Structures are given as C-alpha cells and as structure tokens.
PDB file of C-alpha atoms (C1' of nucleotides) in Angstrom:
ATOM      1  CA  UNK A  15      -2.782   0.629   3.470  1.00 66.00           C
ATOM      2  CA  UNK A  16      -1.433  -2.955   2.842  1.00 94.00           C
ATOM      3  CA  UNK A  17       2.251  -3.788   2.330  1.00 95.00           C
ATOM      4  CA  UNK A  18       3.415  -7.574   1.580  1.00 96.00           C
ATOM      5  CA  UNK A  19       3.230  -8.662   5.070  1.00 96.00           C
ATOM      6  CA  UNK A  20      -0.626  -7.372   5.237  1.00 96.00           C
ATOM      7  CA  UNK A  21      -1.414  -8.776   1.389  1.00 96.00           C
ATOM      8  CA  UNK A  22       0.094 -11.710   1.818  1.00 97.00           C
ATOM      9  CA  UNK A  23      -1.969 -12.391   5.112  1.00 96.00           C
ATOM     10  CA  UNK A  24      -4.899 -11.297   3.431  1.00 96.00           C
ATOM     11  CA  UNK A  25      -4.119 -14.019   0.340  1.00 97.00           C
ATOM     12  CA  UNK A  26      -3.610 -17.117   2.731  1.00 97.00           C
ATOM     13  CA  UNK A  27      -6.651 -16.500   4.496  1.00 96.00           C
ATOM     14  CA  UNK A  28      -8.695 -16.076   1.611  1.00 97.00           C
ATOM     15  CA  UNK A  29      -6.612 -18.895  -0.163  1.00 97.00           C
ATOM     16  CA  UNK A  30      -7.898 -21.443   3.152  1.00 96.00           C
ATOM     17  CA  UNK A  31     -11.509 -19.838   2.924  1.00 96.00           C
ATOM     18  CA  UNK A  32     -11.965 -19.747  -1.185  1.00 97.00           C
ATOM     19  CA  UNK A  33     -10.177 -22.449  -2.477  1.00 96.00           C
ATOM     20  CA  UNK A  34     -12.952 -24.712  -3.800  1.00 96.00           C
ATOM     21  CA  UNK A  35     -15.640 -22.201  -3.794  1.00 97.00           C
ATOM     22  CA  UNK A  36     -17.591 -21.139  -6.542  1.00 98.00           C
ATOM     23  CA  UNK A  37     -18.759 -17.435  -7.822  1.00 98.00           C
ATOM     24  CA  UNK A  38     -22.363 -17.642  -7.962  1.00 97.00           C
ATOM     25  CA  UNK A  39     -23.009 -13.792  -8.439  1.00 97.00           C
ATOM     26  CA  UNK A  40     -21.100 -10.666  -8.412  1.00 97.00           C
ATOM     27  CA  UNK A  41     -22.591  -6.979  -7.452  1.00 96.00           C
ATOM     28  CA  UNK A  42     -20.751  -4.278  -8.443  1.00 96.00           C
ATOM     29  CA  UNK A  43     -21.733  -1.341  -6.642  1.00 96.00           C
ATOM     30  CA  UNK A  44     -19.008   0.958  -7.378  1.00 95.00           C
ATOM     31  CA  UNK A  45     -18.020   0.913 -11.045  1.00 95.00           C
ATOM     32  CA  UNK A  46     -14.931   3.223 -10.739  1.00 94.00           C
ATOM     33  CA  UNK A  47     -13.026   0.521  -8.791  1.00 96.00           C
ATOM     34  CA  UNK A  48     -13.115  -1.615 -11.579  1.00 95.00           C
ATOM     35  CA  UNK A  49     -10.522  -1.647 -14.962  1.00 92.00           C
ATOM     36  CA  UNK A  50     -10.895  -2.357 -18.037  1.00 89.00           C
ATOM     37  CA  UNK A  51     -14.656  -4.220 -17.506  1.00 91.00           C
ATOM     38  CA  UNK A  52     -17.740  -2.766 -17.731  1.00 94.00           C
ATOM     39  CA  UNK A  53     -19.595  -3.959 -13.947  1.00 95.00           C
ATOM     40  CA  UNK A  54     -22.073  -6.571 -16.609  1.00 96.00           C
ATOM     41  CA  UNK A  55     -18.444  -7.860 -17.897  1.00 95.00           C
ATOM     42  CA  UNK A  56     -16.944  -8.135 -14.782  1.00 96.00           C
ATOM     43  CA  UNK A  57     -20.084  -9.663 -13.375  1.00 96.00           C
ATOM     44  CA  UNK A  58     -20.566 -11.907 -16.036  1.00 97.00           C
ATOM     45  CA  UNK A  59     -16.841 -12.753 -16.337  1.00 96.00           C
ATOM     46  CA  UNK A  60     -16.666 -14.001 -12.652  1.00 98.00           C
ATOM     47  CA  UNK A  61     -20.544 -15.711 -12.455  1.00 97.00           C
ATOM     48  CA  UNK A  62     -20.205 -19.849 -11.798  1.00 98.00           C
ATOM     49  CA  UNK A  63     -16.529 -19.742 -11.948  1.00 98.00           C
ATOM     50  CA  UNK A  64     -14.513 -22.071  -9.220  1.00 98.00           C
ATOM     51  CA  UNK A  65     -11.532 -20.184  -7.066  1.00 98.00           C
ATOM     52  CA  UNK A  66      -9.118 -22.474  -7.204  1.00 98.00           C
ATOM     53  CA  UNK A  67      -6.590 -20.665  -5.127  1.00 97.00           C
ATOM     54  CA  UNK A  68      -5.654 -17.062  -4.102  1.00 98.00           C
ATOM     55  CA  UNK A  69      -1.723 -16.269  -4.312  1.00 97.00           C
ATOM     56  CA  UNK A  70      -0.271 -12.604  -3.792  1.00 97.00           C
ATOM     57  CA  UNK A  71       2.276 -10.834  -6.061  1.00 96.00           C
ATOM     58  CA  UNK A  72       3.999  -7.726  -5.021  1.00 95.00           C
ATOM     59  CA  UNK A  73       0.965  -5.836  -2.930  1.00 96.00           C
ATOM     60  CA  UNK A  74      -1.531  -7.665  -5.796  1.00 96.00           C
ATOM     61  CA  UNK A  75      -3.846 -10.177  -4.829  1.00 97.00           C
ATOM     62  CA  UNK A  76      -4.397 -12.775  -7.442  1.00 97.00           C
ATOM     63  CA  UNK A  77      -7.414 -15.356  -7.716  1.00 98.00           C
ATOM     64  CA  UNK A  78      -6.766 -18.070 -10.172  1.00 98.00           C
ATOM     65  CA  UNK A  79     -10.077 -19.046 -11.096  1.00 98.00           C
ATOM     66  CA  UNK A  80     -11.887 -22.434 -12.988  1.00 97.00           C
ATOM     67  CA  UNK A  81     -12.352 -23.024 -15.815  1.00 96.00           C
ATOM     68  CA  UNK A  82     -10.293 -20.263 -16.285  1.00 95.00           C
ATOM     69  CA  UNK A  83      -9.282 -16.514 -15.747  1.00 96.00           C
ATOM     70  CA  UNK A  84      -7.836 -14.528 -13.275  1.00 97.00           C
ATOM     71  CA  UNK A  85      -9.283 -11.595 -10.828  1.00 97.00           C
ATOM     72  CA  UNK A  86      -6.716  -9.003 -10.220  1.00 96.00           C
ATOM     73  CA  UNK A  87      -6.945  -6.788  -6.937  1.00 97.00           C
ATOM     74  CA  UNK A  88      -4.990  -4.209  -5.451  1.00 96.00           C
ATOM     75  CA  UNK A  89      -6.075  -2.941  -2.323  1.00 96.00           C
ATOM     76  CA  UNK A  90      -4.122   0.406  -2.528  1.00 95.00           C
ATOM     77  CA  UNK A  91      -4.747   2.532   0.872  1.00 93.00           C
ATOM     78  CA  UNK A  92      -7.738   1.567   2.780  1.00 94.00           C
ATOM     79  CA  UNK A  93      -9.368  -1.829   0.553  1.00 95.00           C
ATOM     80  CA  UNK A  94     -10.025  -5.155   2.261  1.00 95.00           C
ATOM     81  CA  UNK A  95     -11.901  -7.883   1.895  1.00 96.00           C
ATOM     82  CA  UNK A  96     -14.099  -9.518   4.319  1.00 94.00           C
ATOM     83  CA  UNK A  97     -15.977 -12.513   4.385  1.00 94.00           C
ATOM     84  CA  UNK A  98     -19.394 -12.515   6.359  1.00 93.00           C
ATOM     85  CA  UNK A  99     -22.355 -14.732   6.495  1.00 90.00           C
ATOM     86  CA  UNK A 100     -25.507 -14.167   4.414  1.00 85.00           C
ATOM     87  CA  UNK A 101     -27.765 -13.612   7.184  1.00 88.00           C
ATOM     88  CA  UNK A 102     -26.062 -10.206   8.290  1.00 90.00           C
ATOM     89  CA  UNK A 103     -25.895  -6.654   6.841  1.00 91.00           C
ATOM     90  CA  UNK A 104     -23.957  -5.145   3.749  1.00 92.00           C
ATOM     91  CA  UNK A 105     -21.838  -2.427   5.229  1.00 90.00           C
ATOM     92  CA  UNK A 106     -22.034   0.709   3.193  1.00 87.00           C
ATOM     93  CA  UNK A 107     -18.499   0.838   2.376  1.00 89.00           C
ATOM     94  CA  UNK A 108     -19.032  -2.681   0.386  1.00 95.00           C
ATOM     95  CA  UNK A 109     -18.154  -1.756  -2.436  1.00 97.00           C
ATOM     96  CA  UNK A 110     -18.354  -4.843  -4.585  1.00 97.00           C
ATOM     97  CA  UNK A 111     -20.382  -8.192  -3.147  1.00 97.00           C
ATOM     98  CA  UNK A 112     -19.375 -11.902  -4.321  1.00 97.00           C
ATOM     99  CA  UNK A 113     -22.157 -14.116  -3.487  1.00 97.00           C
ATOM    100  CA  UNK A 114     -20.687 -17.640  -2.637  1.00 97.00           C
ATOM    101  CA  UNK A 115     -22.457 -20.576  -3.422  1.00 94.00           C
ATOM    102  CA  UNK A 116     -22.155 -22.050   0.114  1.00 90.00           C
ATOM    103  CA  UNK A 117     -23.994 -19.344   1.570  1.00 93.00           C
ATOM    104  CA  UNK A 118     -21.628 -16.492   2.215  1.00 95.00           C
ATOM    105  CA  UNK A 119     -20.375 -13.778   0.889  1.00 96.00           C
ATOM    106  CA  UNK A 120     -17.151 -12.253   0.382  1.00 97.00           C
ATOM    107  CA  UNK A 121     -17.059  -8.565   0.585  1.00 96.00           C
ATOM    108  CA  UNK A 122     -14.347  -5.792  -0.963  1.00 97.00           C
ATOM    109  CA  UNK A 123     -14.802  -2.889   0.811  1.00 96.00           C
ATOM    110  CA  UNK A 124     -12.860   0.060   0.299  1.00 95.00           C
ATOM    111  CA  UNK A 125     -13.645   3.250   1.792  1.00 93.00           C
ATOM    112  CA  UNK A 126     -11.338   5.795   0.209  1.00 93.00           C
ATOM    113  CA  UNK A 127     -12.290   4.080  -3.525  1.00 94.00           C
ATOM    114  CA  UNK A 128      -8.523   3.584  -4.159  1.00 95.00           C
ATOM    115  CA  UNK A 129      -8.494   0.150  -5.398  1.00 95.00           C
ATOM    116  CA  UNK A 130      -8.573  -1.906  -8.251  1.00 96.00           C
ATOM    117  CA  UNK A 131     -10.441  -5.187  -9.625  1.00 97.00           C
ATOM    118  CA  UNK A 132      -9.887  -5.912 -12.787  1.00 96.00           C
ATOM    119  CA  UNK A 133     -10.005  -9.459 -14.868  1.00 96.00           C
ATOM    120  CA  UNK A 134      -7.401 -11.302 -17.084  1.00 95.00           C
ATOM    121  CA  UNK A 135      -7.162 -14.386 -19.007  1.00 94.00           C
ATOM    122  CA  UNK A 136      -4.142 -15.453 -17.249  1.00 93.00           C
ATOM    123  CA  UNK A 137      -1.236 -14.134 -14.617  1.00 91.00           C
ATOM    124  CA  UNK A 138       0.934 -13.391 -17.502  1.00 88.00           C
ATOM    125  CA  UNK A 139      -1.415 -10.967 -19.547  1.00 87.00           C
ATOM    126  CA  UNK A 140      -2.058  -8.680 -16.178  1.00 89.00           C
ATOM    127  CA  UNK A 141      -0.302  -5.840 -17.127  1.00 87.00           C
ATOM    128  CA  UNK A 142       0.396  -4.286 -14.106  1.00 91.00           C
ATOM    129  CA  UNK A 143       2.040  -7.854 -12.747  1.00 93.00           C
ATOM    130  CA  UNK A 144       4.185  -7.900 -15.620  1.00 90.00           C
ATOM    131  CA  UNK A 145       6.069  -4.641 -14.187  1.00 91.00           C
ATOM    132  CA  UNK A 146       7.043  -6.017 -11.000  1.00 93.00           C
ATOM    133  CA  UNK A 147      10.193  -6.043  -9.898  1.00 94.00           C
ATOM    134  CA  UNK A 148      11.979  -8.793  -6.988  1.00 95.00           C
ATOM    135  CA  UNK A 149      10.057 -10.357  -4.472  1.00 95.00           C
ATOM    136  CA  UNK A 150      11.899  -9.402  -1.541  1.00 96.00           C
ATOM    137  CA  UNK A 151      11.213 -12.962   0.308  1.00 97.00           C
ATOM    138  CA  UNK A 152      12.386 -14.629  -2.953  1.00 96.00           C
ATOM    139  CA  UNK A 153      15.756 -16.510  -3.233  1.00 96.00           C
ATOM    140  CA  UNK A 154      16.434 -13.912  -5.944  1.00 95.00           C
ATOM    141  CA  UNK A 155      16.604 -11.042  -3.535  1.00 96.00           C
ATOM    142  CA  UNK A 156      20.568 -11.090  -2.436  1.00 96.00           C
ATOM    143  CA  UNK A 157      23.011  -8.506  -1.853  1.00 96.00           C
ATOM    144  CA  UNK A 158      24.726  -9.059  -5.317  1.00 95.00           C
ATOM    145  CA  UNK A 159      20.964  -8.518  -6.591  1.00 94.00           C
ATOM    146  CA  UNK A 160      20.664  -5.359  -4.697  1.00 95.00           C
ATOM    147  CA  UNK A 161      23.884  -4.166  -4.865  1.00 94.00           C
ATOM    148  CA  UNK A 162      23.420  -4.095  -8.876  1.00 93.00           C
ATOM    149  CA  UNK A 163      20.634  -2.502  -8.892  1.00 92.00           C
ATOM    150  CA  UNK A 164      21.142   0.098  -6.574  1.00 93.00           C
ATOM    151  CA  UNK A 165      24.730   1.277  -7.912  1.00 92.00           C
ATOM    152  CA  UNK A 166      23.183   2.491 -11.132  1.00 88.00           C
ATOM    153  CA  UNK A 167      20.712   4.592  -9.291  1.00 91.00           C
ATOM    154  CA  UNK A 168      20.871   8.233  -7.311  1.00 90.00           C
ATOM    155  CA  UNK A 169      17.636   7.876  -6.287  1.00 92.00           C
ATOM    156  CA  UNK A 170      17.254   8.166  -2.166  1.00 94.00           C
ATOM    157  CA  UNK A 171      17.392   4.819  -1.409  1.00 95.00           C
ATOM    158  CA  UNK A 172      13.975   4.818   0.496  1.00 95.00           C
ATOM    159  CA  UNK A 173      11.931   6.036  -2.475  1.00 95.00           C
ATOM    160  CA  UNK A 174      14.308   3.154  -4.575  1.00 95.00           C
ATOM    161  CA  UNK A 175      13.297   0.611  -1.708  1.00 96.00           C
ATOM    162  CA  UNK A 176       9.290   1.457  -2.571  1.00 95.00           C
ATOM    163  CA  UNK A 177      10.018   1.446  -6.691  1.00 95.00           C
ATOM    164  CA  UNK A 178       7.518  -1.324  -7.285  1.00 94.00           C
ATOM    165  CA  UNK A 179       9.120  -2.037  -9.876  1.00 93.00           C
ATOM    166  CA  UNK A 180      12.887  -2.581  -8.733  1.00 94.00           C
ATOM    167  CA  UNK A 181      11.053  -4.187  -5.225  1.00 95.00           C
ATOM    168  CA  UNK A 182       8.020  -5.523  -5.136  1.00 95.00           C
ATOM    169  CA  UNK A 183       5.849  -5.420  -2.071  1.00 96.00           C
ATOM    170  CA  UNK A 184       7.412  -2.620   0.568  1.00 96.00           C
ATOM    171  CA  UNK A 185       6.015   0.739   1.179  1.00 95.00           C
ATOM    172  CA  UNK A 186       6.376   3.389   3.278  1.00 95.00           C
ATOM    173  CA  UNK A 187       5.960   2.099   6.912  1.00 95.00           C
ATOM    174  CA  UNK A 188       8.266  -1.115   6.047  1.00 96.00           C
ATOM    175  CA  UNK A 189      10.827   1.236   4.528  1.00 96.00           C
ATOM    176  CA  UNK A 190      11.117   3.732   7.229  1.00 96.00           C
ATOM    177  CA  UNK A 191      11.212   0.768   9.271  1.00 97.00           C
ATOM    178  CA  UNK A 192      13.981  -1.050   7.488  1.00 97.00           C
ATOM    179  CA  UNK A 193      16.349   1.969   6.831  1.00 96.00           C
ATOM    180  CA  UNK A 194      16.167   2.695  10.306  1.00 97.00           C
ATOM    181  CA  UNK A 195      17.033  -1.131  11.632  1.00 97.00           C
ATOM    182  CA  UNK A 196      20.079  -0.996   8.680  1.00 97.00           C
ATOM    183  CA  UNK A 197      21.064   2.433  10.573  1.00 97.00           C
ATOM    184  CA  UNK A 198      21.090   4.282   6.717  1.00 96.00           C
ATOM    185  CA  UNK A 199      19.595   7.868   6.352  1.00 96.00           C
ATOM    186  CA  UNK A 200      17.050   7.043   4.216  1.00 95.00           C
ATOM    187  CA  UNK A 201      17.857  10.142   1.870  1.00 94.00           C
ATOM    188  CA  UNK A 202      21.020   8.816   0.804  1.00 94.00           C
ATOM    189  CA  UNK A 203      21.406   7.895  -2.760  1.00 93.00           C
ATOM    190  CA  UNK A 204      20.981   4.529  -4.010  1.00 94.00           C
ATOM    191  CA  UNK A 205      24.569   4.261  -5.002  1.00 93.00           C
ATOM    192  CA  UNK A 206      26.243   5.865  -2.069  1.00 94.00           C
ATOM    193  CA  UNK A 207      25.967   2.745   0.107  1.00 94.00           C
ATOM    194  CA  UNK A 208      28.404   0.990   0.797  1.00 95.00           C
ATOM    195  CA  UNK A 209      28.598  -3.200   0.914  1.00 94.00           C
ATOM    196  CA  UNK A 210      28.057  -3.158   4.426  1.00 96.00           C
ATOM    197  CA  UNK A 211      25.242  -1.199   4.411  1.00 96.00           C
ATOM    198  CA  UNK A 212      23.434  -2.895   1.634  1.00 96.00           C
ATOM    199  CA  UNK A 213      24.418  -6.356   3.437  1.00 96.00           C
ATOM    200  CA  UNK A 214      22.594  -4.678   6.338  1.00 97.00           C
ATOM    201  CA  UNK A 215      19.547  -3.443   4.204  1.00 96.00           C
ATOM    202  CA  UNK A 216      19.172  -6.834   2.794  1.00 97.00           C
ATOM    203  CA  UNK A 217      18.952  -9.050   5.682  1.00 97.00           C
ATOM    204  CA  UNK A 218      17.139  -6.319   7.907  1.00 97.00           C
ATOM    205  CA  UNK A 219      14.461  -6.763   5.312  1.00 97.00           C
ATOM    206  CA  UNK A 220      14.093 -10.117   5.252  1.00 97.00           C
ATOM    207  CA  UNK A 221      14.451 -10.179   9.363  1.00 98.00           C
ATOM    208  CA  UNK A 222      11.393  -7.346   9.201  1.00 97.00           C
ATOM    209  CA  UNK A 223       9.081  -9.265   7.326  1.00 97.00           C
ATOM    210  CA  UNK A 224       9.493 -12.524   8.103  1.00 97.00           C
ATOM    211  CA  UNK A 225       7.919 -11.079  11.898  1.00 97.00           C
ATOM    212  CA  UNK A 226       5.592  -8.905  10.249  1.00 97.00           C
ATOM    213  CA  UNK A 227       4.521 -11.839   8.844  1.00 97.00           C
ATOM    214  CA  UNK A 228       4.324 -13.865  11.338  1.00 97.00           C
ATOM    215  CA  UNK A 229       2.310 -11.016  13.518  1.00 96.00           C
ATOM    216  CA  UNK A 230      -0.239 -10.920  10.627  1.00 95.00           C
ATOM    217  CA  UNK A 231       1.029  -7.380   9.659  1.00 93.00           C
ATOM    218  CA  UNK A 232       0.796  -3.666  10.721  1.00 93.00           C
ATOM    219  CA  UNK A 233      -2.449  -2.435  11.904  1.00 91.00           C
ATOM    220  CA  UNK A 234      -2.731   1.384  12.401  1.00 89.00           C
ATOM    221  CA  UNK A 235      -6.512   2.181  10.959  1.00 86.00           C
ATOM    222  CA  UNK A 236      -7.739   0.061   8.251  1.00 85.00           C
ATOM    223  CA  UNK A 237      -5.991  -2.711   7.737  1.00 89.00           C
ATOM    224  CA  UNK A 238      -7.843  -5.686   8.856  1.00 88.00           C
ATOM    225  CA  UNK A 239      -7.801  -9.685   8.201  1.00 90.00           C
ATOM    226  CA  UNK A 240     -10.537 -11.388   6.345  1.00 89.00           C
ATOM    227  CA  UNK A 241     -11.885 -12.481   9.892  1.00 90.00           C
ATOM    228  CA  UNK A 242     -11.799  -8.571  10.820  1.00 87.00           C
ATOM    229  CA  UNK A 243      -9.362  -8.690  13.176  1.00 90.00           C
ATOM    230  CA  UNK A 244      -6.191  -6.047  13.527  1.00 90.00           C
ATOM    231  CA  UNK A 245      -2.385  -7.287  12.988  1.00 92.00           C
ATOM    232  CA  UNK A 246      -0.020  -6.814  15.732  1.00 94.00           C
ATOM    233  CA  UNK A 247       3.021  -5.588  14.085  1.00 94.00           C
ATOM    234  CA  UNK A 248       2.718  -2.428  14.918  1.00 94.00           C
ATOM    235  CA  UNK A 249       3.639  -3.314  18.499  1.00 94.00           C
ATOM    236  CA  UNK A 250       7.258  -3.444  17.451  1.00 95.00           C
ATOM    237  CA  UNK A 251       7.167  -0.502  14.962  1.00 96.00           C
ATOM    238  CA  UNK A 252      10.404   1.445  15.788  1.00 96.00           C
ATOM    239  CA  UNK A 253      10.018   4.376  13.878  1.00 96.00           C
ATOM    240  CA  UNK A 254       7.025   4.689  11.948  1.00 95.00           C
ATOM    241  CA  UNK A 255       4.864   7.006  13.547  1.00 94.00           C
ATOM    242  CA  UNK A 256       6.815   8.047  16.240  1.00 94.00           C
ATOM    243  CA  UNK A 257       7.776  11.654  15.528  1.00 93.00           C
ATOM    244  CA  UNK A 258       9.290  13.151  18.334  1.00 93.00           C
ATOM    245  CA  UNK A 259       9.577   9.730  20.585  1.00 94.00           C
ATOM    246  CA  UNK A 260      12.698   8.983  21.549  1.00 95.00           C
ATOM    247  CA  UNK A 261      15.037   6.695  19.625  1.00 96.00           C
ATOM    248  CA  UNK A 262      14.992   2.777  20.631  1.00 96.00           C
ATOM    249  CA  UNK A 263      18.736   3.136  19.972  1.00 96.00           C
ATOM    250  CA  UNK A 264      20.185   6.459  21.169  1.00 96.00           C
ATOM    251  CA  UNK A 265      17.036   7.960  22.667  1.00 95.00           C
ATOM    252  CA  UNK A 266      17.894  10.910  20.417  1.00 95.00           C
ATOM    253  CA  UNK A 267      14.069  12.205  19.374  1.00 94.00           C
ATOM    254  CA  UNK A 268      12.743  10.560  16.023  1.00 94.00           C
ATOM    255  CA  UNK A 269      12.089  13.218  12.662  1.00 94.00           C
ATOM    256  CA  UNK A 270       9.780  13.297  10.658  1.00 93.00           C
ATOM    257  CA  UNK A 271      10.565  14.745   6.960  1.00 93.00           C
ATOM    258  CA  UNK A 272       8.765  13.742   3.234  1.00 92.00           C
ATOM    259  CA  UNK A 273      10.161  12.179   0.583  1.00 93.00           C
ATOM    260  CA  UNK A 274       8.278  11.800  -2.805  1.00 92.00           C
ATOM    261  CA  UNK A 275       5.324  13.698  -0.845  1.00 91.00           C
ATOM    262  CA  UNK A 276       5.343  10.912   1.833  1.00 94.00           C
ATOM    263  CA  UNK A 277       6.386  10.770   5.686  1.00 94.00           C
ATOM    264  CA  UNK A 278       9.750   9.494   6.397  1.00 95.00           C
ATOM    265  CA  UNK A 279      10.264   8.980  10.104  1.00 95.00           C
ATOM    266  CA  UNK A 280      14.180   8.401  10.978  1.00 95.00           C
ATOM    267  CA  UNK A 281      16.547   8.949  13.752  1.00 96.00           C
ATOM    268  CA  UNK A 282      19.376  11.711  12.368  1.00 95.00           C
ATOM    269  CA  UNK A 283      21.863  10.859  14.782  1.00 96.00           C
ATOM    270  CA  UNK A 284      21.979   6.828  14.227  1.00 94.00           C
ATOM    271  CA  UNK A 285      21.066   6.787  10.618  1.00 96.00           C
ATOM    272  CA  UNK A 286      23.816   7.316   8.747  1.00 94.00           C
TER     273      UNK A 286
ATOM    274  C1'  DA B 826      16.136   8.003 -17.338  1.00 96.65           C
ATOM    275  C1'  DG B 827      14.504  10.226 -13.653  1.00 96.65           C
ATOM    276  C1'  DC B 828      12.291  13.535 -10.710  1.00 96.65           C
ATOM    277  C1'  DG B 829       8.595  16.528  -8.812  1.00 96.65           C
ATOM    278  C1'  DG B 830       3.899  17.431  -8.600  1.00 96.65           C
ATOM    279  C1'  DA B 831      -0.932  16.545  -9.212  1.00 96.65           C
ATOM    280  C1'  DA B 832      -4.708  13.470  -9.416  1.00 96.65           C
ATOM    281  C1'  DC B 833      -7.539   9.786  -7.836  1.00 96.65           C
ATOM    282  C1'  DC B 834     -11.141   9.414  -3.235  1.00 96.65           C
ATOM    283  C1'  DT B 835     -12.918   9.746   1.616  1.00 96.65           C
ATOM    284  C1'  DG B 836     -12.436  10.166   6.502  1.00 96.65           C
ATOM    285  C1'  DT B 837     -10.366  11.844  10.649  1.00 96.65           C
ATOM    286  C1'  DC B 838      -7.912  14.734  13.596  1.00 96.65           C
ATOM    287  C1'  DG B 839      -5.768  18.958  15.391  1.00 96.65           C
ATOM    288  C1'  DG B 840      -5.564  23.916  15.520  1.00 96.65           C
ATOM    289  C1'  DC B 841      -7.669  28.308  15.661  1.00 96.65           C
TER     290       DC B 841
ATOM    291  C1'  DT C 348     -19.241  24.361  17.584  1.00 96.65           C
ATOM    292  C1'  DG C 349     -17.378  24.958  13.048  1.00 96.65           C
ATOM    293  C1'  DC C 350     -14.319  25.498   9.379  1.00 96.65           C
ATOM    294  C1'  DC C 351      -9.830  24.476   7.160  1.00 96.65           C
ATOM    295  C1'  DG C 352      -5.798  22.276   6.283  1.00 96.65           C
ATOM    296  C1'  DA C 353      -2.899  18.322   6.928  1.00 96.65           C
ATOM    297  C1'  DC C 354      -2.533  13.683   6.681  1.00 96.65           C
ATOM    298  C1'  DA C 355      -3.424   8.597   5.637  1.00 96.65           C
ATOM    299  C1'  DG C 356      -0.023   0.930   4.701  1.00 96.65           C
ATOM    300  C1'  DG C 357      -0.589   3.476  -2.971  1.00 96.65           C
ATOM    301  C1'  DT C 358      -0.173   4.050  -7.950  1.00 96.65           C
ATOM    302  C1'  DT C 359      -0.221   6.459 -12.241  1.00 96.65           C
ATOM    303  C1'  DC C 360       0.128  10.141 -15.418  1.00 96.65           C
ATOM    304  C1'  DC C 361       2.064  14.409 -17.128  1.00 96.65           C
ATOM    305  C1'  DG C 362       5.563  17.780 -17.957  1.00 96.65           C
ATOM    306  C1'  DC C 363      10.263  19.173 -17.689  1.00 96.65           C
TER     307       DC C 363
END
DNA sequence: AGCGGAACCTGTCGGC
DNA sequence: TGCCGACAGGTTCCGC
C-alpha cells in the first residue's frame, strides 16, 4: 500500500511518538512476517531495548534502537502500524504487539500478511537496504542523474521509475501519477526520452511528493497514520484510479492498461 | 542484463 | 443469495 510519501509519514510520527521509549515486550503472533528470526529471537532481540529514533529508507521503515540494533520493516501492501493505549482491544489483524514501557502499545497490523520485520546489527548489514537505489527527494536525484541512468535502459520507463533499485520509494499510484503530470506515455522506453521530458519527469516528481507529503499521503483503503487517520492526497490524484474519467487536461477519457502485471492509468492523447 | 510470470496472503467488489 | 474471477499503495524468485 505505502509509497515514500505514506512511509515517510508513517516514520515521523512514530519517530515523535517512539523516540525515547523503551521495548519492554514483543508478541509475535504471526511468525511468517518475520525474516531471518525465530519469533523467541526476535522477541528477545527487541526486549528492554531504547528506540532512539525511527528514519525511513526507500518504502523501509528503520528503528535505530539502544544499546544497539536495528528493526527493519516493510509494510508492503496493506501493513501499518498503530499505536493504541493499553486499556483497549487487540484487533485481530495485529499481527505483532510491542508492549511500551509507558503504558502503550504499538501495534503492526497487516491484514494481507505481506510484510516484513526483520532485525540487524546495524543500517549497513540490512541487506535489502543495501540494494536501494536514489532517494528521489535527495540532492542526488537530478536530471544528469536520471538522464544516465535511464539512457542505458529499454525498459518502459514506468516499470524503470518503480525499479527499487534505480529509485527508491515510488510505486505504482505515484508513477502513473508522475508520467501523466510529465505528459510521457508511460510505455515508452527508458532511453527514448528526450532531455525535455526527463527535465519534466524529474521536477514533476519532486513537485508530486513534496504535496503528497505535505497531505500525509494517498489514502484509498488501507493506508492509515499511526493516529488512524486517512491521508488526503488522493483528493488531487489525476489519474490513478480514474479509468474512464475524463482527462484533467484534454477531457479525452483516462485508460487503463498493465504493465509488469500492474494497472497503469494514462491519458493516450496527452501522454506522449 | 533483462523480461515475463508466478508466488506470497487476504479481503472486497462486480458480474452472472 | 452465492459462487467466481479480478483486483489491490509490493517484492522476490525462477526460468528463458
């Protein structure tokens, strides 16, 4: 479900609520979700240890924990994590419990078991982290970056734009989203666009975030805060979802097609 | 190297 | 009402 705008919401509000709390007892009630660990080693790894702060890398949460250690999550399609207080009820979807030692407890549910938790000793020896590619916020992320990278490549540029890998953090409703704003068919090869169209790409994803961001992120089902409540991005969704609507630009009506097995939604007459 | 397809899970919605 | 298939903010693995 998440993208960066929705993790990265998700990793300031637990940063605020965390930071300074202490582990006092983990429950793992759904032992698939976790790698690498056995639920006692996971449990036992995370017991009495501090938070000291909760960061997000790509669509990864990390907690950087003290004395020391890292817990890895990824909240893949429909995870989140919810903080309640330790007088009410442990939804059934809770699938592992972190008991705080002020009281409360912090909650990953995750009805579609998707996910992953897993523990490290530090950022660096996370595999999965170490195969990122470019923050797309980052001051790294420039037309020259993207220009390079996408010239050597004939893969449609939307399924390049979602390569975690290459870019790290954008999935499919940002991309449809993003192609559309940068007018580019969104099948195109990689290295058929041209300079102004990848000058386009790039700061129509930085434009698209930066309000995602600020509207908390995209909520169509699942995706909620750590207080529960929805984003609002999905107010100014142009595309996404909105097969047969017409087009905010040419009123032409909006397709739907699949790439890589998931929905594209574009306008054929305005995306070149 | 890169691409397509299946697998991992569960829930919901639309059509017949 | 009931069943069946399609679909869902994602990633990884396998075979060609």
């Amino acid at each position: 479900m998440p993208e960066l705008p929705e993790v990265e919401t998700i990793a300031r509000e637990l940063n605020q609520a965390l930071s300074g709390q202490t582990i006092r007892k983990v429950q793992v009630r759904r032992p698939g979700l976790l790698e690498g660990d056995s639920p006692q080693g996971f449990e036992a790894g995370l017991a009495g240890k501090q938070v000291d702060r909760v960061a997000r890398r790509g669509k990864y949460l990390v907690f950087t924990l003290v004395p020391q250690g890292v817990l890895v999550a990824h909240l893949r399609m429909t995870g989140k994590f919810v903080l309640q207080g330790g007088a009410e009820s442990i939804p059934p979807s809770a699938r592992v419990v972190f008991l705080l030692s002020g009281g409360e407890r912090l909650l990953y549910q995750d009805t579609r078991c998707l996910g992953r938790l897993f523990l490290a000793r530090t950022e660096e020896e996370a595999p999965p982290l170490a195969r990122l590619g470019m923050e797309p916020l980052s001051g790294g992320f420039t037309p020259g970056w993207l220009a390079q990278g996408a010239a050597k490549s004939r893969t449609p540029i939307k399924v390049w734009l979602m390569d975690q890998s290459r870019v790290a953090g954008l999935g499919n409703i940002y991309v449809s989203e993003i192609c559309f704003s940068a007018r580019v068919a969104p099948t195109r090869p990689a290295n058929s666009l041209n300079r102004g169209e990848i000058q386009r790409i790039h700061r129509v994803t930085g434009e698209i975030l930066t309000q995602a961001l600020a509207c908390n992120g995209t909520t169509i089902s699942d995706y909620r805060k750590v207080d529960d409540k929805t984003g609002t991005f999905q107010n100014f969704l142009r595309v996404y979802g909105k097969k047969g609507a017409p087009c905010p630009r040419c009123a032409a009506p909006i397709q739907r097609i699949v790439q890589h097995q998931r929905s594209t939604f574009l306008c054929p007459v305005c995306q070149k």
